[in-house]
mmCIF file of C-alpha atoms and ligand atoms in Angstrom:
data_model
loop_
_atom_site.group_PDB
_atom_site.id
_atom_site.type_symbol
_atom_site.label_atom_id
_atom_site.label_comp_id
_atom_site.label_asym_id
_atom_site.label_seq_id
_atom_site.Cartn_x
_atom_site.Cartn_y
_atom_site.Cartn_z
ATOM 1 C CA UNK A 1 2.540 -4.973 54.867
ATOM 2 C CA UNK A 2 2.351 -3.073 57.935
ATOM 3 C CA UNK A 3 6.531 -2.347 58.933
ATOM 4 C CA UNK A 4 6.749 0.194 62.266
ATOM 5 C CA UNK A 5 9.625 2.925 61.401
ATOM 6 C CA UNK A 6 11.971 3.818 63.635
ATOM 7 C CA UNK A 7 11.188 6.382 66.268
ATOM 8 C CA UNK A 8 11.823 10.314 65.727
ATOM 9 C CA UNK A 9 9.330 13.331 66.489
ATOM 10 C CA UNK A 10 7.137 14.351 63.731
ATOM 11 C CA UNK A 11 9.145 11.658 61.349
ATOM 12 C CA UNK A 12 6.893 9.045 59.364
ATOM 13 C CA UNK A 13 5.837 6.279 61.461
ATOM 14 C CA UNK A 14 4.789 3.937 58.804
ATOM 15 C CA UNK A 15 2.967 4.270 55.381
ATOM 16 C CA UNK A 16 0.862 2.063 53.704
ATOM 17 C CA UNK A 17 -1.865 1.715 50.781
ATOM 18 C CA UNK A 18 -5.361 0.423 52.075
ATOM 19 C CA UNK A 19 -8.375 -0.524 50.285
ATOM 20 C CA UNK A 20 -9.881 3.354 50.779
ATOM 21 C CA UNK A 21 -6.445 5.192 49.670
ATOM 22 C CA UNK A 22 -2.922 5.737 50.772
ATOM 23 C CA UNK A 23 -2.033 5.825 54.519
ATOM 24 C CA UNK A 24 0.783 7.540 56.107
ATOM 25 C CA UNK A 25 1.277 7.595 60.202
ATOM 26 C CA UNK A 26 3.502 10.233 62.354
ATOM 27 C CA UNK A 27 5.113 10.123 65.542
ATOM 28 C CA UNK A 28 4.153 12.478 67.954
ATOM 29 C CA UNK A 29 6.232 13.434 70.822
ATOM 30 C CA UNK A 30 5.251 12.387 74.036
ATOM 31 C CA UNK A 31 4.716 15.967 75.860
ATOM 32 C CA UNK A 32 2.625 19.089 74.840
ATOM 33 C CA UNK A 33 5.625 21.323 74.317
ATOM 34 C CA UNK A 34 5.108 23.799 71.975
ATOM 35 C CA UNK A 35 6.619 22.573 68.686
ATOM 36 C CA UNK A 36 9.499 23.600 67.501
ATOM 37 C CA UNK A 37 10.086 26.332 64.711
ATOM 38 C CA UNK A 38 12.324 24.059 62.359
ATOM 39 C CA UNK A 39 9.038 21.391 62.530
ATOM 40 C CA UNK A 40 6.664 24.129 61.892
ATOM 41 C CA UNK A 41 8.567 25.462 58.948
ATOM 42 C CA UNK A 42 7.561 22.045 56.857
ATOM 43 C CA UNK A 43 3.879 23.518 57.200
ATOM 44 C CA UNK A 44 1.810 25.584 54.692
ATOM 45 C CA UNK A 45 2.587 29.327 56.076
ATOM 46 C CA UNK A 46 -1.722 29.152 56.347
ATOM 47 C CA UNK A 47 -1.418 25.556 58.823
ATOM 48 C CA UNK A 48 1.564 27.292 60.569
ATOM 49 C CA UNK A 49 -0.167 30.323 61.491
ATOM 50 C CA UNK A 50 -3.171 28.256 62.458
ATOM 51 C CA UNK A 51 -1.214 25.711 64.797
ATOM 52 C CA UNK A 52 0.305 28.844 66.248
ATOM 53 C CA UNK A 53 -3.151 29.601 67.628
ATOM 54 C CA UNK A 54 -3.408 25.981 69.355
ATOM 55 C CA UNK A 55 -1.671 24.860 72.315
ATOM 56 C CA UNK A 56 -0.287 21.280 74.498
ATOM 57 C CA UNK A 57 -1.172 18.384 72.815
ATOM 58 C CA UNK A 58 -3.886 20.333 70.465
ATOM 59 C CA UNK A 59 -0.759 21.605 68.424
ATOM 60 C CA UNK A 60 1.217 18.370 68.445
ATOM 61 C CA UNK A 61 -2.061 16.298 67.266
ATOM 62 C CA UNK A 62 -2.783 19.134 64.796
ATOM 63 C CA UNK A 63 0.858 19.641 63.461
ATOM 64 C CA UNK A 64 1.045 15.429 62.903
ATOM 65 C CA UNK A 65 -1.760 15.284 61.155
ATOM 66 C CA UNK A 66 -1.102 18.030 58.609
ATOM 67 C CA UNK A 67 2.389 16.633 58.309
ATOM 68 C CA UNK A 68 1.128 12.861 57.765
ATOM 69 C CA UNK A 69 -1.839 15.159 54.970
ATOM 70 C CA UNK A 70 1.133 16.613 53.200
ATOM 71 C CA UNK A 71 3.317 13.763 52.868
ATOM 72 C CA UNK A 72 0.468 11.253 51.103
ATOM 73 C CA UNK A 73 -0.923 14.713 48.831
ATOM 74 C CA UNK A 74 3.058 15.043 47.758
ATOM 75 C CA UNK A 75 3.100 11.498 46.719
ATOM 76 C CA UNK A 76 -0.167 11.749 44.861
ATOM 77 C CA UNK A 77 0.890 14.965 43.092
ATOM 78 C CA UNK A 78 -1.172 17.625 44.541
ATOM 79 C CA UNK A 79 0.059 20.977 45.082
ATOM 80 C CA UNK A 80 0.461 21.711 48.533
ATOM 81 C CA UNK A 81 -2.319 23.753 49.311
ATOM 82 C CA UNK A 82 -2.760 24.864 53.419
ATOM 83 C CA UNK A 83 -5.364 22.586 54.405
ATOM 84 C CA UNK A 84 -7.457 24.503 57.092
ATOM 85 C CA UNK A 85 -10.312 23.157 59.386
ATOM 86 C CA UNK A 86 -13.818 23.976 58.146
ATOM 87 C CA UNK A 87 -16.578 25.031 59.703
ATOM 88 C CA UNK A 88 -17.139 21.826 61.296
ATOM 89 C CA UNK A 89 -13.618 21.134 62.090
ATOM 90 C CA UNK A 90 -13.303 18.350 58.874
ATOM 91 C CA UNK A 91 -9.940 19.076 56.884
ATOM 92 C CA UNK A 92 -11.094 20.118 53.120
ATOM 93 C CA UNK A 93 -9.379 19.488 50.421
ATOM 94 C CA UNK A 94 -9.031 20.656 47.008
ATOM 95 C CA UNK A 95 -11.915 19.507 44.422
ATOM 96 C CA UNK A 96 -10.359 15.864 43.598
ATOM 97 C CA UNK A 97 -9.164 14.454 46.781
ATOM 98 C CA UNK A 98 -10.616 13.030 50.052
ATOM 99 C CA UNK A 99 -8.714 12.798 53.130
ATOM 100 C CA UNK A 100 -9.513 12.107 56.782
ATOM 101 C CA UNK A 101 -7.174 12.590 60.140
ATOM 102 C CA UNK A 102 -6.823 10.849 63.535
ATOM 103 C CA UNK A 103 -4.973 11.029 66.345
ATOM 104 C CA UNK A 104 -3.660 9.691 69.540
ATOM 105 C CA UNK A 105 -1.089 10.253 72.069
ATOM 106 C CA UNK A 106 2.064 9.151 69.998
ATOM 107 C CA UNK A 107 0.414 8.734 66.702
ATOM 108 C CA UNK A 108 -0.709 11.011 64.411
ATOM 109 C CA UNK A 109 -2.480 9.087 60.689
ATOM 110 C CA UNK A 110 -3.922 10.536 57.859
ATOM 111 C CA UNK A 111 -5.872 8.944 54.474
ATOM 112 C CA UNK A 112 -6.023 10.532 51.598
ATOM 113 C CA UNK A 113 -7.506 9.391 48.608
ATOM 114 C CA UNK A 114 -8.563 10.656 45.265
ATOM 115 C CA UNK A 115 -12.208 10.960 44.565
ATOM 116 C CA UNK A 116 -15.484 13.447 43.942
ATOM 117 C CA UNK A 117 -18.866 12.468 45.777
ATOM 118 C CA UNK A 118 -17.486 9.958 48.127
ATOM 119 C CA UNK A 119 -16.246 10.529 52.100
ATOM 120 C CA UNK A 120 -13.489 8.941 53.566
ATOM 121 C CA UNK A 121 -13.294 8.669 57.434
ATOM 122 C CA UNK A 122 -10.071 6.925 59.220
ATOM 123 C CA UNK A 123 -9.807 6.512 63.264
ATOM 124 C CA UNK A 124 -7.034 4.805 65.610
ATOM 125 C CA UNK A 125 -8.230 3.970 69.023
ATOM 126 C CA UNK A 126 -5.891 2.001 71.415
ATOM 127 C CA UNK A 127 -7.172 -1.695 72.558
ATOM 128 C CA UNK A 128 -4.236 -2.719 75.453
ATOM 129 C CA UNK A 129 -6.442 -0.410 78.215
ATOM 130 C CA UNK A 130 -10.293 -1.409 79.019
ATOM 131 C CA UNK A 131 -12.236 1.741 79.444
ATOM 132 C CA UNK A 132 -15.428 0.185 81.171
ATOM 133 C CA UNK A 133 -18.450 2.490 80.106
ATOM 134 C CA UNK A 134 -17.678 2.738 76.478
ATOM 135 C CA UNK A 135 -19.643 0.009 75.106
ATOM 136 C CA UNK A 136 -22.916 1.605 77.228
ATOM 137 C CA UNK A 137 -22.206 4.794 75.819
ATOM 138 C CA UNK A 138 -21.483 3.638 71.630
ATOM 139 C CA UNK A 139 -23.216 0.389 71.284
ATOM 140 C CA UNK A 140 -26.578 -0.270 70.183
ATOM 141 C CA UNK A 141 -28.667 -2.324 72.401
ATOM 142 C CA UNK A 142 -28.300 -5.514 69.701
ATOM 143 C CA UNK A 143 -24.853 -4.629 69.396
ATOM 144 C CA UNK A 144 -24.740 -4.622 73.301
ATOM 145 C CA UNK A 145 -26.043 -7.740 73.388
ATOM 146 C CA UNK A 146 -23.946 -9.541 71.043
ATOM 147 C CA UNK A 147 -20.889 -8.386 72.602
ATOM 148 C CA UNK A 148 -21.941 -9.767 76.285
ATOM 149 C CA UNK A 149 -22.303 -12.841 74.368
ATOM 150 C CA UNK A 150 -18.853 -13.276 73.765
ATOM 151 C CA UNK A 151 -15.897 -14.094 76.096
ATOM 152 C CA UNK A 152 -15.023 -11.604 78.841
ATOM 153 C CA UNK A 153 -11.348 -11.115 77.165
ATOM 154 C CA UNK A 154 -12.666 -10.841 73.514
ATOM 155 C CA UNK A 155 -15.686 -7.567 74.602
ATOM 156 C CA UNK A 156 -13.223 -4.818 75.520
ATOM 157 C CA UNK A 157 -11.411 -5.560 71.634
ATOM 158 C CA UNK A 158 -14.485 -5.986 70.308
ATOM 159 C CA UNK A 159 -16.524 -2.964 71.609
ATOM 160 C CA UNK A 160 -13.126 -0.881 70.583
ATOM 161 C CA UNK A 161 -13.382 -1.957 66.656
ATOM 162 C CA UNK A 162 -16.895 -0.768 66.905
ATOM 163 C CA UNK A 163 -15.847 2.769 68.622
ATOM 164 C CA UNK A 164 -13.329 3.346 66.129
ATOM 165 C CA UNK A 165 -15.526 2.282 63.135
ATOM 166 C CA UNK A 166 -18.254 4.402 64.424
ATOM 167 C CA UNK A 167 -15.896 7.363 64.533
ATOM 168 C CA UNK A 168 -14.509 6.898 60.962
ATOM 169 C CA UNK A 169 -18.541 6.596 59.619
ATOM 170 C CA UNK A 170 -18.575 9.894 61.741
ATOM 171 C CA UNK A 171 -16.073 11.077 60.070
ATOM 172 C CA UNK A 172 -16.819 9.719 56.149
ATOM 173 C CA UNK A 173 -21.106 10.918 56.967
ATOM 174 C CA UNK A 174 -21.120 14.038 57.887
ATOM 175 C CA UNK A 175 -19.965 15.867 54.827
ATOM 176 C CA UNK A 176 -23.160 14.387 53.588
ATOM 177 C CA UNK A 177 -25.317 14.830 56.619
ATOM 178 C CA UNK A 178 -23.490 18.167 58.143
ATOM 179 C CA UNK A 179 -24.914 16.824 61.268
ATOM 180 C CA UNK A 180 -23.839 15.317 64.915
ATOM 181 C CA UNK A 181 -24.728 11.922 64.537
ATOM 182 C CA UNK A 182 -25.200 9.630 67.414
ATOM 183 C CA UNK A 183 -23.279 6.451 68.070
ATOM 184 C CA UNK A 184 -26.945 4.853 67.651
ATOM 185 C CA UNK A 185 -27.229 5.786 64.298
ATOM 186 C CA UNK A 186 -25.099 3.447 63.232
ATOM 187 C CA UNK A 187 -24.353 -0.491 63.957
ATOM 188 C CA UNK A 188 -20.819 -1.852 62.994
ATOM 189 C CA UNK A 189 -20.768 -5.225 62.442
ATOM 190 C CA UNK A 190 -17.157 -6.584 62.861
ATOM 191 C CA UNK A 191 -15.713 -9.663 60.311
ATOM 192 C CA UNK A 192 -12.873 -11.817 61.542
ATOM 193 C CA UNK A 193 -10.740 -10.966 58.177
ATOM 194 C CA UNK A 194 -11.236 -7.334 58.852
ATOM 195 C CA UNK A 195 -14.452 -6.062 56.426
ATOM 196 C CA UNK A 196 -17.188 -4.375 58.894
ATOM 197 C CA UNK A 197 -20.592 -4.476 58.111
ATOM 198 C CA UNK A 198 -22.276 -1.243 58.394
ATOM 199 C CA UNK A 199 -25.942 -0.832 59.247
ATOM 200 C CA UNK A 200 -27.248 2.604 59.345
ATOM 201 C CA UNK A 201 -30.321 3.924 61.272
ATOM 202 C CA UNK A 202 -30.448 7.659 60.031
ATOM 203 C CA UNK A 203 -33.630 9.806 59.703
ATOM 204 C CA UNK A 204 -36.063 8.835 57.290
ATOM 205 C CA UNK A 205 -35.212 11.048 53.777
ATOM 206 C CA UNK A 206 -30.945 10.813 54.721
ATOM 207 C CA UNK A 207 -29.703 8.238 52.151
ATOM 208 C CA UNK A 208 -29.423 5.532 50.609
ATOM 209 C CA UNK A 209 -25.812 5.553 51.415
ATOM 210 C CA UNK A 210 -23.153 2.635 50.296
ATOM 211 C CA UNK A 211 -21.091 1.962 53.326
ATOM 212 C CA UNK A 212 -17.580 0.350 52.912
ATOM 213 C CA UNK A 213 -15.822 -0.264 56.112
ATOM 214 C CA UNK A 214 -12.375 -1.887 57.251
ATOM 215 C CA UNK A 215 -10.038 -2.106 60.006
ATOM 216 C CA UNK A 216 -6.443 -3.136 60.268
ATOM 217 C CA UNK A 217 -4.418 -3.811 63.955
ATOM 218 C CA UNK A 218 -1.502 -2.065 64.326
ATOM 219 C CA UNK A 219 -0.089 -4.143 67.353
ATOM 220 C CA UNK A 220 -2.588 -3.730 69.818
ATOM 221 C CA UNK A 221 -4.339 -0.139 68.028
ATOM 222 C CA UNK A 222 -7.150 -0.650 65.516
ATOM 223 C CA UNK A 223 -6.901 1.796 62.717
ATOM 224 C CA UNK A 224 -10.494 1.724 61.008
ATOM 225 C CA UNK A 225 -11.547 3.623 57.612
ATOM 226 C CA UNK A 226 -14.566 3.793 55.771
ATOM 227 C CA UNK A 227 -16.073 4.746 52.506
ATOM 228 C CA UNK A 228 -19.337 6.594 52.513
ATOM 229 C CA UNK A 229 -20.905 7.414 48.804
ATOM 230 C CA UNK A 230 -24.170 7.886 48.297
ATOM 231 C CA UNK A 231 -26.054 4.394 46.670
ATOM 232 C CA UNK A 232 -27.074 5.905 43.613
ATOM 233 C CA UNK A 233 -23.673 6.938 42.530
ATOM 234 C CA UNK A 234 -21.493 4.361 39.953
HETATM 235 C C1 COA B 301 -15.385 14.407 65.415
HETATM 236 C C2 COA B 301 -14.914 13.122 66.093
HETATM 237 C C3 COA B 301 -15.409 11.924 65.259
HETATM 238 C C4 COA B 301 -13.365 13.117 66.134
HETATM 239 O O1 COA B 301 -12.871 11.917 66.671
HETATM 240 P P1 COA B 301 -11.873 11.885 67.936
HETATM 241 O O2 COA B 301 -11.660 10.452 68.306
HETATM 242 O O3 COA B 301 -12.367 12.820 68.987
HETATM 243 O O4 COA B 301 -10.507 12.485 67.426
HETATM 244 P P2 COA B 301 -9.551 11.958 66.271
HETATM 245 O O5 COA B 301 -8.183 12.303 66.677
HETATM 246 O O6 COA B 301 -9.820 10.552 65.879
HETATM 247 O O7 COA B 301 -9.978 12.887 65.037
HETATM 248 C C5 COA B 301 -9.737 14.264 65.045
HETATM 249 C C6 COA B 301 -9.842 14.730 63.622
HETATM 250 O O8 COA B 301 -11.175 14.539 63.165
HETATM 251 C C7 COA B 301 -11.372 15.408 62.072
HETATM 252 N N1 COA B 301 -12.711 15.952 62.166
HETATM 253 C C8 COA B 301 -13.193 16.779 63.121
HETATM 254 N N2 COA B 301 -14.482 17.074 62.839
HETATM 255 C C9 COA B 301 -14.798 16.425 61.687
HETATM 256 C C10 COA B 301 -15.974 16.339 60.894
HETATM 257 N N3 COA B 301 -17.092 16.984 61.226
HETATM 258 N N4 COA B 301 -15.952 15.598 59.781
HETATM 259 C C11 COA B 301 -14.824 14.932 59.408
HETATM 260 N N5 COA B 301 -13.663 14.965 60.132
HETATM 261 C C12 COA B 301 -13.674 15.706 61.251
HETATM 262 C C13 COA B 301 -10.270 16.471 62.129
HETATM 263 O O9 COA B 301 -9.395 16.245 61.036
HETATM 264 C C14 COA B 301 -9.593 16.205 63.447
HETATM 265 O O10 COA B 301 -8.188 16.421 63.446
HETATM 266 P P3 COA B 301 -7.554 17.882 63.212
HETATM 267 O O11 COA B 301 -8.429 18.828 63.979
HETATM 268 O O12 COA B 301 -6.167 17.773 63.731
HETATM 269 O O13 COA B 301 -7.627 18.131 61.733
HETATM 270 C C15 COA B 301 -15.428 12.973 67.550
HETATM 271 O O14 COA B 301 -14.891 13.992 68.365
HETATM 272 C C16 COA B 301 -16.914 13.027 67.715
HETATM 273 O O15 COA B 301 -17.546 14.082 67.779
HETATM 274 N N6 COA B 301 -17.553 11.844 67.846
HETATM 275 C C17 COA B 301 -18.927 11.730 68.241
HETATM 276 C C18 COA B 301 -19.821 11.407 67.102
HETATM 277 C C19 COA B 301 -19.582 10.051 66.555
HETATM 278 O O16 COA B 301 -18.467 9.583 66.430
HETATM 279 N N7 COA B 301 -20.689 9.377 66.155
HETATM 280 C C20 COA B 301 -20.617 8.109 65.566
HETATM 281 C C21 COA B 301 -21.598 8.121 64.432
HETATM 282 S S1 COA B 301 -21.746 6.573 63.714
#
């Protein structure tokens, strides 16, 4: 399902249709050079002038992600429309569509999907590197727990899936919420064939909310999405 393209700056990466909607991953270059005017020119004239104000890595990340955005809303019809950050920094979309961005180093992914009343949230967070101090700072204490339960080599991986899935709830809630909300407001609860279980802790009066959450490995990077819509809706 999941087939790695070949290598080129700013060139798909891969592309691939996921339970929450259509998935499309860019290559970003390794430095923070400014990018290049032939690159830029495959932006809205709106995203160019905008990635003109950001700099380094900033404008890569930005530049990947609105590339990866206008590939999957080409393939799904839409007019290309500049898709700007609001006021909270969440790409918005024409009435009709969802979409969410991430970003890493080398990668830039997008999902898009169609839909009114629902929030879509994707992350990518690399697994090959532990980074002691993240579990402390994005688990729950029962979530803590369980994860010192399990085999040294298996925490780091697991505590990662978690992250990621807690970023992509960020990023699916707070359209809803228009919020911060804390790592604690949320529990993930990882399945082996890749469904998370999603327990929320939010302030009494926020919700119901119907929580749909996966994640996928691509190599040794977790790419996690979610589905947030609230429970009363069909
Ligand atoms: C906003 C946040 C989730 C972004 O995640 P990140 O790992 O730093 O960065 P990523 O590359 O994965 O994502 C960046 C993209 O997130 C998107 N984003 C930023 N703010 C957003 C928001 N409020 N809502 C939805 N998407 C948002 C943007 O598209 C951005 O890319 P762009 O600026 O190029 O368009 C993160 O910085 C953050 O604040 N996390 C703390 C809160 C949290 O995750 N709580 C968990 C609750 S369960």
């Amino acid at each position: 399902m999941y087939t790695p393209l070949p290598f080129a700056p700013f060139a798909p990466a891969f592309r691939v249709a996921l339970p929450f909607g259509l998935v499309v991953g860019v290559h970003l270059p390794p430095g923070p050079d400014p990018v290049a005017h032939p690159i830029l020119a495959r932006l809205h004239p709106d995203e160019r002038a905008y990635a003109r104000t950001l700099g380094g890595f900033r404008q890569v990340q930005f530049v990947g992600g609105r590339l990866a955005l206008g590939d999957l809303l080409g393939e799904l019809g839409m007019r290309r429309a500049a898709i700007l950050p609001n006021v909270h920094g969440a790409p918005e979309l024409a009435p009709g569509f969802v979409a969410s961005i991430s970003h890493k180093q080398n990668l830039a992914v997008a999902l898009v999907a169609r839909g009114t009343g629902v929030g879509v949230g994707v992350d990518i967070e690399d697994t090959d590197r532990h980074r002691p101090g993240v579990a402390a700072r994005v688990l729950r204490a029962e979530e803590l727990a369980f994860v010192e339960r399990l085999p040294t080599d298996r925490q780091w991986v697991d505590t990662a899936v978690r992250f990621s899935v807690k970023e992509s709830v960020y990023k699916a809630l707070h359209p809803f919420l228009l919020r911060y909300i804390g790592f604690g407001e949320v529990a993930v609860w990882p399945e082996p064939d890749g469904n998370d279980r999603i327990e929320p802790f939010l302030r009494p009066l926020e919700g119901p909310f119907r929580f749909e959450a996966r994640h996928i490995w691509l190599g040794s990077r977790v790419l996690s999405m979610v589905r947030v819509r609230p429970a009363t809706a069909p």
